[in-house]
Coordinates of C-alpha atoms in Angstrom, one line a residue:
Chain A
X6 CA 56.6 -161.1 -234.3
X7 CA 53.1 -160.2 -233.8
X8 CA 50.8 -162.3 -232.2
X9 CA 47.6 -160.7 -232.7
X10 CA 47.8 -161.6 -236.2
X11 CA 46.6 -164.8 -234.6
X12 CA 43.4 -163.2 -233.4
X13 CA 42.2 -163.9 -236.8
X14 CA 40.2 -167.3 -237.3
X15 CA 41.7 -167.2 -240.5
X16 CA 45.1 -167.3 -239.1
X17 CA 44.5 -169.4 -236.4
X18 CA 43.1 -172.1 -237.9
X19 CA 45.7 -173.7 -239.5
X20 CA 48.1 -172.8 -237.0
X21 CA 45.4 -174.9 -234.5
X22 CA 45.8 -177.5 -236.8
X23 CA 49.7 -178.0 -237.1
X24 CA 49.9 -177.9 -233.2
X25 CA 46.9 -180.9 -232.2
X26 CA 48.9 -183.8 -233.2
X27 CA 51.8 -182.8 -231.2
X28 CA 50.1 -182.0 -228.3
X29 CA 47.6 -184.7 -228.2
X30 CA 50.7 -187.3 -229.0
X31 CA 52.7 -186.0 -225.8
X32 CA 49.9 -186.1 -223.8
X33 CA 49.2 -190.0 -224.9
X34 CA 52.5 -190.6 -224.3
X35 CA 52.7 -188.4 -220.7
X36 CA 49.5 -190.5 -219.8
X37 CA 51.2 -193.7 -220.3
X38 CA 54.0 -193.3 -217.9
X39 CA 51.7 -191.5 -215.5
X40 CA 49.3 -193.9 -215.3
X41 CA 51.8 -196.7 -214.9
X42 CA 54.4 -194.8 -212.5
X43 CA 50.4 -194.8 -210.2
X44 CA 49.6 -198.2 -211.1
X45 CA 52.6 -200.2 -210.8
X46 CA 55.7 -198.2 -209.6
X47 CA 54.0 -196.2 -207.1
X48 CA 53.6 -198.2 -203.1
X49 CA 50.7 -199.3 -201.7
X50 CA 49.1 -196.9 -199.3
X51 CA 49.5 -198.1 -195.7
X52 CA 46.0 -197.1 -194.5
X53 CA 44.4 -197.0 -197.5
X54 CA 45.9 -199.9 -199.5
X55 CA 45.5 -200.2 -203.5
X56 CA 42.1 -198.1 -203.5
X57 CA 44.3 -194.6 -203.0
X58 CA 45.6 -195.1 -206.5
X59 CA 42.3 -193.5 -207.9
X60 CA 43.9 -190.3 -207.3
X61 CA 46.9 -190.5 -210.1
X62 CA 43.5 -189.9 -212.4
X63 CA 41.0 -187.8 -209.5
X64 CA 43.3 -185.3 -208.5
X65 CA 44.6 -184.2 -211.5
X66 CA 41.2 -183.8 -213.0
X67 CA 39.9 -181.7 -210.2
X68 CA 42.7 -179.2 -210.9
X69 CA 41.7 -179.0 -214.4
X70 CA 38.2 -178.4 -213.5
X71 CA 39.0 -175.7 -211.4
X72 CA 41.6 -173.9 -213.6
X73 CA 39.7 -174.6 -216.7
X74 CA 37.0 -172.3 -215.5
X75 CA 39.3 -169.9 -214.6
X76 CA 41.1 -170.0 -218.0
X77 CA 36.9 -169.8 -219.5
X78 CA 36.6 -166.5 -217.3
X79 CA 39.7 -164.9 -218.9
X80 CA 38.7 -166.1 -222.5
X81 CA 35.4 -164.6 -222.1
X82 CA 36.5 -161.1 -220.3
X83 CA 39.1 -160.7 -222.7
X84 CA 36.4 -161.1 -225.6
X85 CA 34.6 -158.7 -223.7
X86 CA 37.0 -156.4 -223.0
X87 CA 38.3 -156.4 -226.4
X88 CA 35.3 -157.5 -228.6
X89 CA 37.6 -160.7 -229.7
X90 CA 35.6 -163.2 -231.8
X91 CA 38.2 -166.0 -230.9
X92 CA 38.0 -165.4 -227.6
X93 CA 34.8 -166.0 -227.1
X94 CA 35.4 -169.1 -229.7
X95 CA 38.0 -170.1 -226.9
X96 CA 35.7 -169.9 -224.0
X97 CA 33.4 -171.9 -225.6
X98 CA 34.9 -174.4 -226.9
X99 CA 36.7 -174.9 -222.9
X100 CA 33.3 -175.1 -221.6
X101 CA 32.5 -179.2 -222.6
X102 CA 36.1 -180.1 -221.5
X103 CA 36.3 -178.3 -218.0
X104 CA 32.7 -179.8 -217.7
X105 CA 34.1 -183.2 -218.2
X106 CA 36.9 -182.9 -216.1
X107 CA 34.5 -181.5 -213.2
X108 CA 32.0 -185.0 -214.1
X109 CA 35.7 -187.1 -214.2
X110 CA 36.6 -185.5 -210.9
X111 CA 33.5 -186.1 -209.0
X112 CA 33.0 -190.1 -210.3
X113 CA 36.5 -190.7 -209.4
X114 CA 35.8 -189.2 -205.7
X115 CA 32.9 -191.3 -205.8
X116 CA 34.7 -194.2 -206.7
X117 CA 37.7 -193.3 -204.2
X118 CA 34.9 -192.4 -201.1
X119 CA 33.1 -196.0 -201.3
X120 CA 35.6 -198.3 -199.9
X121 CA 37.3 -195.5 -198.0
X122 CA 34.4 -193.7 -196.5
X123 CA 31.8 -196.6 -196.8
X124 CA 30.2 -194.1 -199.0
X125 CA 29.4 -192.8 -202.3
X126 CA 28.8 -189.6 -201.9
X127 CA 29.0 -187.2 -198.8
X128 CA 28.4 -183.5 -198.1
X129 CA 31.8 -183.0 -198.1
X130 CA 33.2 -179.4 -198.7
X131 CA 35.3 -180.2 -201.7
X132 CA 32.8 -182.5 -203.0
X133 CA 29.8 -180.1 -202.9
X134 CA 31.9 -177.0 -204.2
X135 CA 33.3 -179.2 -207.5
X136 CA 29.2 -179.9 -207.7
X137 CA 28.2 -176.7 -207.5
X138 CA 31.2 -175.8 -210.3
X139 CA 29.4 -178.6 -212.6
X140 CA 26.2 -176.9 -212.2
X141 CA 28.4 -173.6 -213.4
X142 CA 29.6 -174.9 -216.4
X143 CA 26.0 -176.3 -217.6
X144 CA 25.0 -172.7 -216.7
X145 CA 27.0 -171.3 -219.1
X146 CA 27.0 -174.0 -222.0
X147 CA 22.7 -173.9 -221.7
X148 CA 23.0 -170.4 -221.8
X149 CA 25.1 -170.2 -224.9
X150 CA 23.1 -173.2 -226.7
X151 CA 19.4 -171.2 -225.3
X152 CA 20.3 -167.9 -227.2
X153 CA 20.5 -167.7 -231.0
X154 CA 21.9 -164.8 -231.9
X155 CA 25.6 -165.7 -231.8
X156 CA 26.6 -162.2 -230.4
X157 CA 24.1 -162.0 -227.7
X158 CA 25.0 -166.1 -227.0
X159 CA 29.2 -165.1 -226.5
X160 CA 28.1 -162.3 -224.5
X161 CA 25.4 -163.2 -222.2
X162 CA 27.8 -166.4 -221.3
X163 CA 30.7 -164.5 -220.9
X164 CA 29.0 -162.5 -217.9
X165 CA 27.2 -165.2 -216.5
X166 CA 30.9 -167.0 -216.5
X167 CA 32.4 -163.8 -214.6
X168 CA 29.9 -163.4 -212.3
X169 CA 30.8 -167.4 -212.1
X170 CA 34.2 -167.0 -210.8
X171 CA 33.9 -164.5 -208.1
X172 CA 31.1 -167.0 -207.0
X173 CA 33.3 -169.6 -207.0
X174 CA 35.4 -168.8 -204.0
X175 CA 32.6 -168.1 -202.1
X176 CA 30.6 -171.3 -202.4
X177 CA 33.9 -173.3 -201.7
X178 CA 34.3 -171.5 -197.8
X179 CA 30.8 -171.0 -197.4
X180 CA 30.6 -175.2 -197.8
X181 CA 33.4 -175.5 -195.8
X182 CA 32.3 -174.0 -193.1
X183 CA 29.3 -175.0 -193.7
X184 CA 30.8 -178.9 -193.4
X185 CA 32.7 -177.8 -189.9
X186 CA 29.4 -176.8 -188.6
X187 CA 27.7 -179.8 -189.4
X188 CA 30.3 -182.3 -188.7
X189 CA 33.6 -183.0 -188.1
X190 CA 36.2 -183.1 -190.7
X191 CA 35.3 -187.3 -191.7
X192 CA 38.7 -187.8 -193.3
X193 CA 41.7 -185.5 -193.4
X194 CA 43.7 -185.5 -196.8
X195 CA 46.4 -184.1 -194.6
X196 CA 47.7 -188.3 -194.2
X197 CA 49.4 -187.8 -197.8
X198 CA 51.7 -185.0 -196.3
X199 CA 55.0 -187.0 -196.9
X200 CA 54.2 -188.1 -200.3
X201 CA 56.1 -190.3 -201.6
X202 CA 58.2 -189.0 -204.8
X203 CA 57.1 -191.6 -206.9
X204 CA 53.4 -191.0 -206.1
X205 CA 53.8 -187.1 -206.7
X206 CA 55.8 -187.9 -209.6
X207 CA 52.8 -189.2 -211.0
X208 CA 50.4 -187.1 -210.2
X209 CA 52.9 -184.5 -211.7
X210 CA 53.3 -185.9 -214.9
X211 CA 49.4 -187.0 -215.1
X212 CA 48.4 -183.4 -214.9
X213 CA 50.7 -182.0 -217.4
X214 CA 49.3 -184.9 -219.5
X215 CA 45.6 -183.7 -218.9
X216 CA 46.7 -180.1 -219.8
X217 CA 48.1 -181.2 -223.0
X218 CA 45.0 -183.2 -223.1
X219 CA 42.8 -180.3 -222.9
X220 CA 44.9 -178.3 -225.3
X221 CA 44.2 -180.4 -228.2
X222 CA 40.8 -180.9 -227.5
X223 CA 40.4 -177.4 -227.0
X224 CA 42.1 -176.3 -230.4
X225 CA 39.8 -179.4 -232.2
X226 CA 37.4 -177.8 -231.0
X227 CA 37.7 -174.2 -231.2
X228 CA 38.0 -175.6 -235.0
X229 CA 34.6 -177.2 -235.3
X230 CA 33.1 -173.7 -233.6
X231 CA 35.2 -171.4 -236.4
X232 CA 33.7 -173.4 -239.3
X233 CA 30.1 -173.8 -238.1
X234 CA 30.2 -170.6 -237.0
X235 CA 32.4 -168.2 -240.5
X236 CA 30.5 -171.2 -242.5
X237 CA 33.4 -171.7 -244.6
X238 CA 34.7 -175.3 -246.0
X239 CA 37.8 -176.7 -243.7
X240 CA 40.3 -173.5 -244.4
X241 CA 43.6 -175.3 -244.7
X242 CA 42.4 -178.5 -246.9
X243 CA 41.0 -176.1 -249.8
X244 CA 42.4 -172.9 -249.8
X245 CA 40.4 -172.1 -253.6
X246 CA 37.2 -173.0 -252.0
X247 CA 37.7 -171.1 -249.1
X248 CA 38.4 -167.8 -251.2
X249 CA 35.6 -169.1 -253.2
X250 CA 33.3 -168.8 -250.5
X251 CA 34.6 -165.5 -249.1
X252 CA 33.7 -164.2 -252.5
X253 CA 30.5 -165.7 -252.5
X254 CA 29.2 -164.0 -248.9
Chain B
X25 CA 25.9 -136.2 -211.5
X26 CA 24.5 -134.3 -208.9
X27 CA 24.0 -136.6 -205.6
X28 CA 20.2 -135.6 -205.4
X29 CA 19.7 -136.5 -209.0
X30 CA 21.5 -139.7 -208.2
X31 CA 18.6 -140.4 -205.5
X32 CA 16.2 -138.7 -207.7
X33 CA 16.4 -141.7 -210.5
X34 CA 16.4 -144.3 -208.2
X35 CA 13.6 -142.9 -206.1
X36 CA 11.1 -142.7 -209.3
X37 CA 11.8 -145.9 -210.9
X38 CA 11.0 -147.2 -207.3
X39 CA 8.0 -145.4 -206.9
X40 CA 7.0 -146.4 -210.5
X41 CA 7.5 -150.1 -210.1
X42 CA 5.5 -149.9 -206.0
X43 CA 2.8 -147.9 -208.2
X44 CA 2.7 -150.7 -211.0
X45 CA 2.8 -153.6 -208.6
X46 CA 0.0 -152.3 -206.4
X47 CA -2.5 -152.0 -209.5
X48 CA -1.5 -155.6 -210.2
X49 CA -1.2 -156.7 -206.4
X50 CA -2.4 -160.5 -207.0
X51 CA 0.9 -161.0 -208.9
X52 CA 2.6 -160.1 -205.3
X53 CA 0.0 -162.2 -203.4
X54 CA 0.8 -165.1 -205.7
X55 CA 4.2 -165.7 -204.8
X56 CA 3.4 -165.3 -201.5
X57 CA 0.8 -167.8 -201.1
X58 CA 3.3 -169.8 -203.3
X59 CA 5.5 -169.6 -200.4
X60 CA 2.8 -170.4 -197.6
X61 CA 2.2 -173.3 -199.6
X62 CA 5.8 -175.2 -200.5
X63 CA 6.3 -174.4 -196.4
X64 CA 3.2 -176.3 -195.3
X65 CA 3.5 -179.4 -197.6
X66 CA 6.9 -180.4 -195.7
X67 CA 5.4 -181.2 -192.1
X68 CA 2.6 -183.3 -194.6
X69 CA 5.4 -184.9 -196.5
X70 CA 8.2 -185.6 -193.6
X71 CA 5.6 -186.1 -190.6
X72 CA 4.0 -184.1 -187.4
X73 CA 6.9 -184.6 -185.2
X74 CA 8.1 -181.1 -183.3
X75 CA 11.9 -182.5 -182.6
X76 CA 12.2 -183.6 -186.7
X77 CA 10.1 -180.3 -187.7
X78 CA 12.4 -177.6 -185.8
X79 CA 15.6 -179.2 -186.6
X80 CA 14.4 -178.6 -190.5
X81 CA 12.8 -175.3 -190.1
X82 CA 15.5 -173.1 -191.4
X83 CA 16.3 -175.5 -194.7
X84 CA 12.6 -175.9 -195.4
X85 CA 11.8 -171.7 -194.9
X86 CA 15.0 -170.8 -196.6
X87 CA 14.6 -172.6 -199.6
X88 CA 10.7 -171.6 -199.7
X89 CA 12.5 -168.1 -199.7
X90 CA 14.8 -168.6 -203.0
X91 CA 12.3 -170.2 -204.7
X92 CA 9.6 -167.5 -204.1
X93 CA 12.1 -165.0 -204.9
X94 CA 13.0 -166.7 -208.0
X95 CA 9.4 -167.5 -209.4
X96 CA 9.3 -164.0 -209.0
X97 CA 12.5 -163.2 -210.9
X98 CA 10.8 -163.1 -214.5
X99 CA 8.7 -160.0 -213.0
X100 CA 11.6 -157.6 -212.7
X101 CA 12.8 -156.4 -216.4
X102 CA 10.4 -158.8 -218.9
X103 CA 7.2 -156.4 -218.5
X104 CA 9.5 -153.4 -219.7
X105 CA 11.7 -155.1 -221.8
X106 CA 8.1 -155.6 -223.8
X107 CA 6.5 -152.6 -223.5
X108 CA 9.8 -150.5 -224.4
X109 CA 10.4 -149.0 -221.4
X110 CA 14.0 -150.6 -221.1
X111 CA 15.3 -149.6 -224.1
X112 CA 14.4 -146.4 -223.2
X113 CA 16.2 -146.8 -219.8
X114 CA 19.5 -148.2 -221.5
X115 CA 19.2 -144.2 -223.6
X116 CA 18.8 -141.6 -220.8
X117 CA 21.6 -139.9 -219.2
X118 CA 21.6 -141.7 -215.9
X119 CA 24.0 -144.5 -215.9
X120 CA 22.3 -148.2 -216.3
X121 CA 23.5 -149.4 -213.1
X122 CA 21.8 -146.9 -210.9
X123 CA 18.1 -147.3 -211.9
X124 CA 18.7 -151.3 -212.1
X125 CA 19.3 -150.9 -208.6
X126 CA 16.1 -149.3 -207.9
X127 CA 14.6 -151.7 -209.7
X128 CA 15.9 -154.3 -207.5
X129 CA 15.1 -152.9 -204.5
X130 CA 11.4 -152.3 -205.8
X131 CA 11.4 -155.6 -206.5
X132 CA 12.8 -156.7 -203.0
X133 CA 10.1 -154.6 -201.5
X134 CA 7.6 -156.4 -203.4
X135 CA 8.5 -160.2 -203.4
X136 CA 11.4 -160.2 -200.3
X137 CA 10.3 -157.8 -198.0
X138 CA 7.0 -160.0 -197.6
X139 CA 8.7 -163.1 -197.0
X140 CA 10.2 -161.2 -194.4
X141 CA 7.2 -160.2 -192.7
X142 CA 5.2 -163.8 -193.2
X143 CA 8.6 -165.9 -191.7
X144 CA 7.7 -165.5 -188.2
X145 CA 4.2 -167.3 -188.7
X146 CA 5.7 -169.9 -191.0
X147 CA 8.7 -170.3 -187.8
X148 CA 5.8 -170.4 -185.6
X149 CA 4.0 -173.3 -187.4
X150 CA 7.7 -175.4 -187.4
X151 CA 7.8 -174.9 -183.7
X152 CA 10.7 -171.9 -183.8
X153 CA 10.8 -170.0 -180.8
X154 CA 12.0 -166.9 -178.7
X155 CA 15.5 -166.1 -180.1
X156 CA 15.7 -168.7 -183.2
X157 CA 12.3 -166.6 -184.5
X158 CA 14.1 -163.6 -184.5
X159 CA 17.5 -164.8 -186.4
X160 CA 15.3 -166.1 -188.8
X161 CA 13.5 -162.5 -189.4
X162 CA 16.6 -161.1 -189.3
X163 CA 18.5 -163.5 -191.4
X164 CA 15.6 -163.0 -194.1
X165 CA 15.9 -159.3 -193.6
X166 CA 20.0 -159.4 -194.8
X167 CA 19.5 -162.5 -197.3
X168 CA 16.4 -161.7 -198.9
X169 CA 18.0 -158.3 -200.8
X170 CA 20.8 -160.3 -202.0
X171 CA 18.4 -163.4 -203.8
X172 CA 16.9 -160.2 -205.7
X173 CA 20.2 -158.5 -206.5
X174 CA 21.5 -161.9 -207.7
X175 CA 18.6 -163.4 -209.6
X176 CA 18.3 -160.0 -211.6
X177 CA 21.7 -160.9 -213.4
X178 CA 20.1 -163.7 -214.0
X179 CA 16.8 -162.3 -215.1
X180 CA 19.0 -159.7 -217.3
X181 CA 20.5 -162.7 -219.0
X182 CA 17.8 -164.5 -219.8
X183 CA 15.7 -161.9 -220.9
X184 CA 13.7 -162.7 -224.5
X185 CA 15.5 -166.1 -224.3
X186 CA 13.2 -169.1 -225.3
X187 CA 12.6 -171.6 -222.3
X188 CA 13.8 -168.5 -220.0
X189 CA 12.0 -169.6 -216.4
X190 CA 13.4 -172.9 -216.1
X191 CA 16.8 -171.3 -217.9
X192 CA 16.8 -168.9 -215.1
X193 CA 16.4 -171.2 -212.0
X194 CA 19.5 -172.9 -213.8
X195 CA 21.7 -170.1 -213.7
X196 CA 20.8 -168.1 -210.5
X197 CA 20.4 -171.5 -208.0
X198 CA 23.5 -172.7 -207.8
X199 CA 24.9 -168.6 -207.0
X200 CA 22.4 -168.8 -204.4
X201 CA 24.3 -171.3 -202.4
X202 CA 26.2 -168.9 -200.1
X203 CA 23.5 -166.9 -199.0
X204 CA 21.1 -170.3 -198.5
X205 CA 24.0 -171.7 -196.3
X206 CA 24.6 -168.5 -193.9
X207 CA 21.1 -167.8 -194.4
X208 CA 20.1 -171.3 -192.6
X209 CA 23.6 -171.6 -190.8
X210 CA 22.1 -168.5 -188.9
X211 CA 19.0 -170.2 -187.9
X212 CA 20.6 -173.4 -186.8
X213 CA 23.1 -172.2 -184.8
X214 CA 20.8 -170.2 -183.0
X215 CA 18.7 -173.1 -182.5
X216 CA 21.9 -175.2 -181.4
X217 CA 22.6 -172.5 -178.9
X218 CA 25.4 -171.4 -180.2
X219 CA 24.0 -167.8 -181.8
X220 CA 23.6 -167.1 -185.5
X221 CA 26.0 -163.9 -185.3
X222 CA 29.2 -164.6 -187.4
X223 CA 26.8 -166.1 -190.0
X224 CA 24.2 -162.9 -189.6
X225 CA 27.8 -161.3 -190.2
X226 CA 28.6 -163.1 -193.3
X227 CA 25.2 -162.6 -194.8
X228 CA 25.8 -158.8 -194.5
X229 CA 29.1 -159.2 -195.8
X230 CA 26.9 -160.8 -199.0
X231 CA 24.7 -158.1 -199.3
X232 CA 27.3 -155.2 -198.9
X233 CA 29.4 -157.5 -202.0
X234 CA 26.2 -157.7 -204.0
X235 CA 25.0 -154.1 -203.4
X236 CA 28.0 -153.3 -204.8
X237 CA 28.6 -156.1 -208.0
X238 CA 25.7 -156.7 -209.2
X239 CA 23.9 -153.8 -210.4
X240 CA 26.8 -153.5 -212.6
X241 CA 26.8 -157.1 -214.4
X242 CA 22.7 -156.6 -214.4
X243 CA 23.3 -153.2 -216.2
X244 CA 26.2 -155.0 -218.7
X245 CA 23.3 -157.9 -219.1
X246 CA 20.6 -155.7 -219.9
X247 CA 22.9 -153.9 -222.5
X248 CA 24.1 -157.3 -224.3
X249 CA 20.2 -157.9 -224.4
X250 CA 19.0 -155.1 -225.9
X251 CA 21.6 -154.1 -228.5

């Protein structure tokens, strides 16, 4: 089989098409039993009672964010490297989801630090770094939306998005030691060591349901960017006026 | 390529751009009254009071840094990328990379290497002293080279893009977190007593990483821009 037949938006397309409703249905279904394994199944946290429960949804999300851009970088040095229009298609259409995911991570941390720190936010190392990584992403979607020549837009976001992720690792042990310096470590996560397996059960099955999540969002999307972008009519609905359209350009 | 031609390139687009910024030296002087400015509205803005002044001297004189160095950004490639001269750059037989860097280090000896100079004064006036004056110069002297090596990706990207000066502050800001942290870690510490080496280390760890990277995306930037 060849896979690279799939390079072409063409091909892809409907391909994208058959596979959303199965991924987006598992990852309903995933989120579910996640969300009530944390909820209900899961115990109470001895130190920090009901309000620890905000991770099933927190830590999940900051993976994503953090992998997403990752998975963004490859996209767009693979369009490089290969001069790929559906790579770059790919990178861009991960951009709004990994952005969410960062915005998800960062309210739920928010929500999680008031009654456990006493605080809404603080200049905590993980917190600042998954701010910074926000800050990233707009970089690269204002970047894209700021140039109009599509070409220039894929490219000029693609290096910004490289020079992104050898960055990244950077600004997270800069922060942290950063953090040390300024003041001692407020709260150690280090009191979830022995887990218990319901509650990493959980969190397990949550984050396979938000990378399903983003798959099918990614693919819907990665869609919408192929038909604004070839200016074609939806491809698999109306093959004739696709062809039609070809012929026309 | 020869080495001395190597040298040769980098050496004349240096001495081009020191040539072209002296004939327009109030550009230069701009930024760096910009920067004499931002640093004195703080002790108007927080108060008069020495203790609360020196513990935020290295913030307040580091950040004045990056955001003179980034006002300054739009300087580096626009006026050629105008006139022609880039394209013609992006043609000749010496690679891309090479005379970027000379570019950048024109640039650093126009906006950074002035900062440099100026930041014992603007210590002075936040009631630095003795050692903590001279981490600060020589925190500035490692940090200041990689804000210009940085921002010209940045400058690279945004180069002929409409709203490109706010665009730019967006992209190169949040990269310039590292250097702003070291940068003032090194001041702090010093001040704390506890000497600024390991972050004087760390900022020269930044610059070596930058010397080496960034001239290379800025070159692959400048190429996307101009084809």
């Amino acid at each position: 089989m060849i896979w690279s037949k799939y390079s072409a938006p063409q091909v892809f397309y409907p391909l994208a098409g058959r596979l959303i409703p199965w991924f987006a249905a598992v990852a309903v279904l995933l989120m579910i039993v996640g969300l009530y394994m944390g909820f209900f199944v899961a115990p109470t946290d001895f130190q920090q009672g009901e309000s620890y429960r905000i991770i099933f949804v927190h830590v999940p999300a900051a993976w994503m964010s953090m992998f997403l851009y990752v998975v963004m970088a490859i996209w767009a040095g693979v369009g490089m490297g290969l001069n790929a229009r559906l790579s770059f298609m790919m990178a861009q259409a991960i951009a709004p989801t990994g952005a969410m995911f960062t915005f998800l991570a960062l309210l739920t941390g928010a929500m999680w630090g008031k009654p456990t720190w006493g605080a809404w936010w603080v200049w905590d190392a993980r917190l600042t770094s998954e701010l910074i990584l926000l800050f990233q992403y707009a970089g690269v979607m204002l970047l894209r939306t700021s140039i109009d020549d599509a070409r220039r837009a894929d490219r000029s976001s693609a290096v910004f998005a490289l020079v992104g992720v050898v960055n990244v690792p950077i600004i997270y042990y800069s922060v942290q030691w950063w953090n040390t310096l300024h003041q001692g470590a407020s709260v150690s996560m280090a009191t979830g060591s022995k887990m218990a397996a319901t509650m990493l059960m959980a969190m397990l099955i949550m984050t396979i349901a938000f990378w399903l999540y983003s798959i099918a969002v990614i693919l819907a999307r990665v869609r919408c960017v192929m038909v604004e972008r070839e200016s074609l009519p939806t491809w698999d609905e109306k093959p004739a006026a696709m062809s039609e359209a070809v012929e026309a350009r | 390529m020869s080495h001395s031609s190597m040298w040769g390139s980098i050496s004349g687009i240096i001495r081009r751009d020191l040539l072209l910024a002296m004939r327009r030296w109030s550009d230069a002087a701009m930024s760096l009254f910009f920067l004499v400015i931002v640093v004195s509205l703080f002790p108007l803005g927080v108060g008069p009071e020495p203790a609360v002044l020196r513990t935020i001297a290295p913030g307040v004189l580091w950040v004045a840094a990056l955001l003179t160095c980034l006002l300054s950004l739009a300087r580096v490639f626009t006026p050629d990328y105008l006139d022609g001269v880039l394209e013609q750059m992006v043609l000749v037989p010496q690679p891309l990379s090479l005379l970027v860097l000379g570019k950048v280090l024109a640039h650093w000896v126009i906006s950074g290497f002035p900062v440099v100079l100026l930041s014992p004064l603007l210590g002075l006036q936040f009631g630095l002293e003795g050692e903590a004056l001279g981490v600060l110069v020589l925190s500035l002297l490692l940090g200041t080279p990689t804000l210009s090596m940085i921002g010209a990706i940045g400058a690279a990207l945004v180069l002929g893009v409409r709203g490109s000066g706010l665009l730019v502050a967006l992209l190169v800001l949040p990269l310039y977190v590292p250097v702003l942290i070291f940068g003032a870690g090194a001041v702090t510490s010093s001040v704390a007593g506890i000497g600024g080496e390991a972050n004087l280390s760390l900022l020269g760890a930044c610059l070596v990483l930058s010397l080496f990277l960034a001239p290379w995306a800025t070159a692959a930037a400048l190429r996307i821009a101009l084809e």
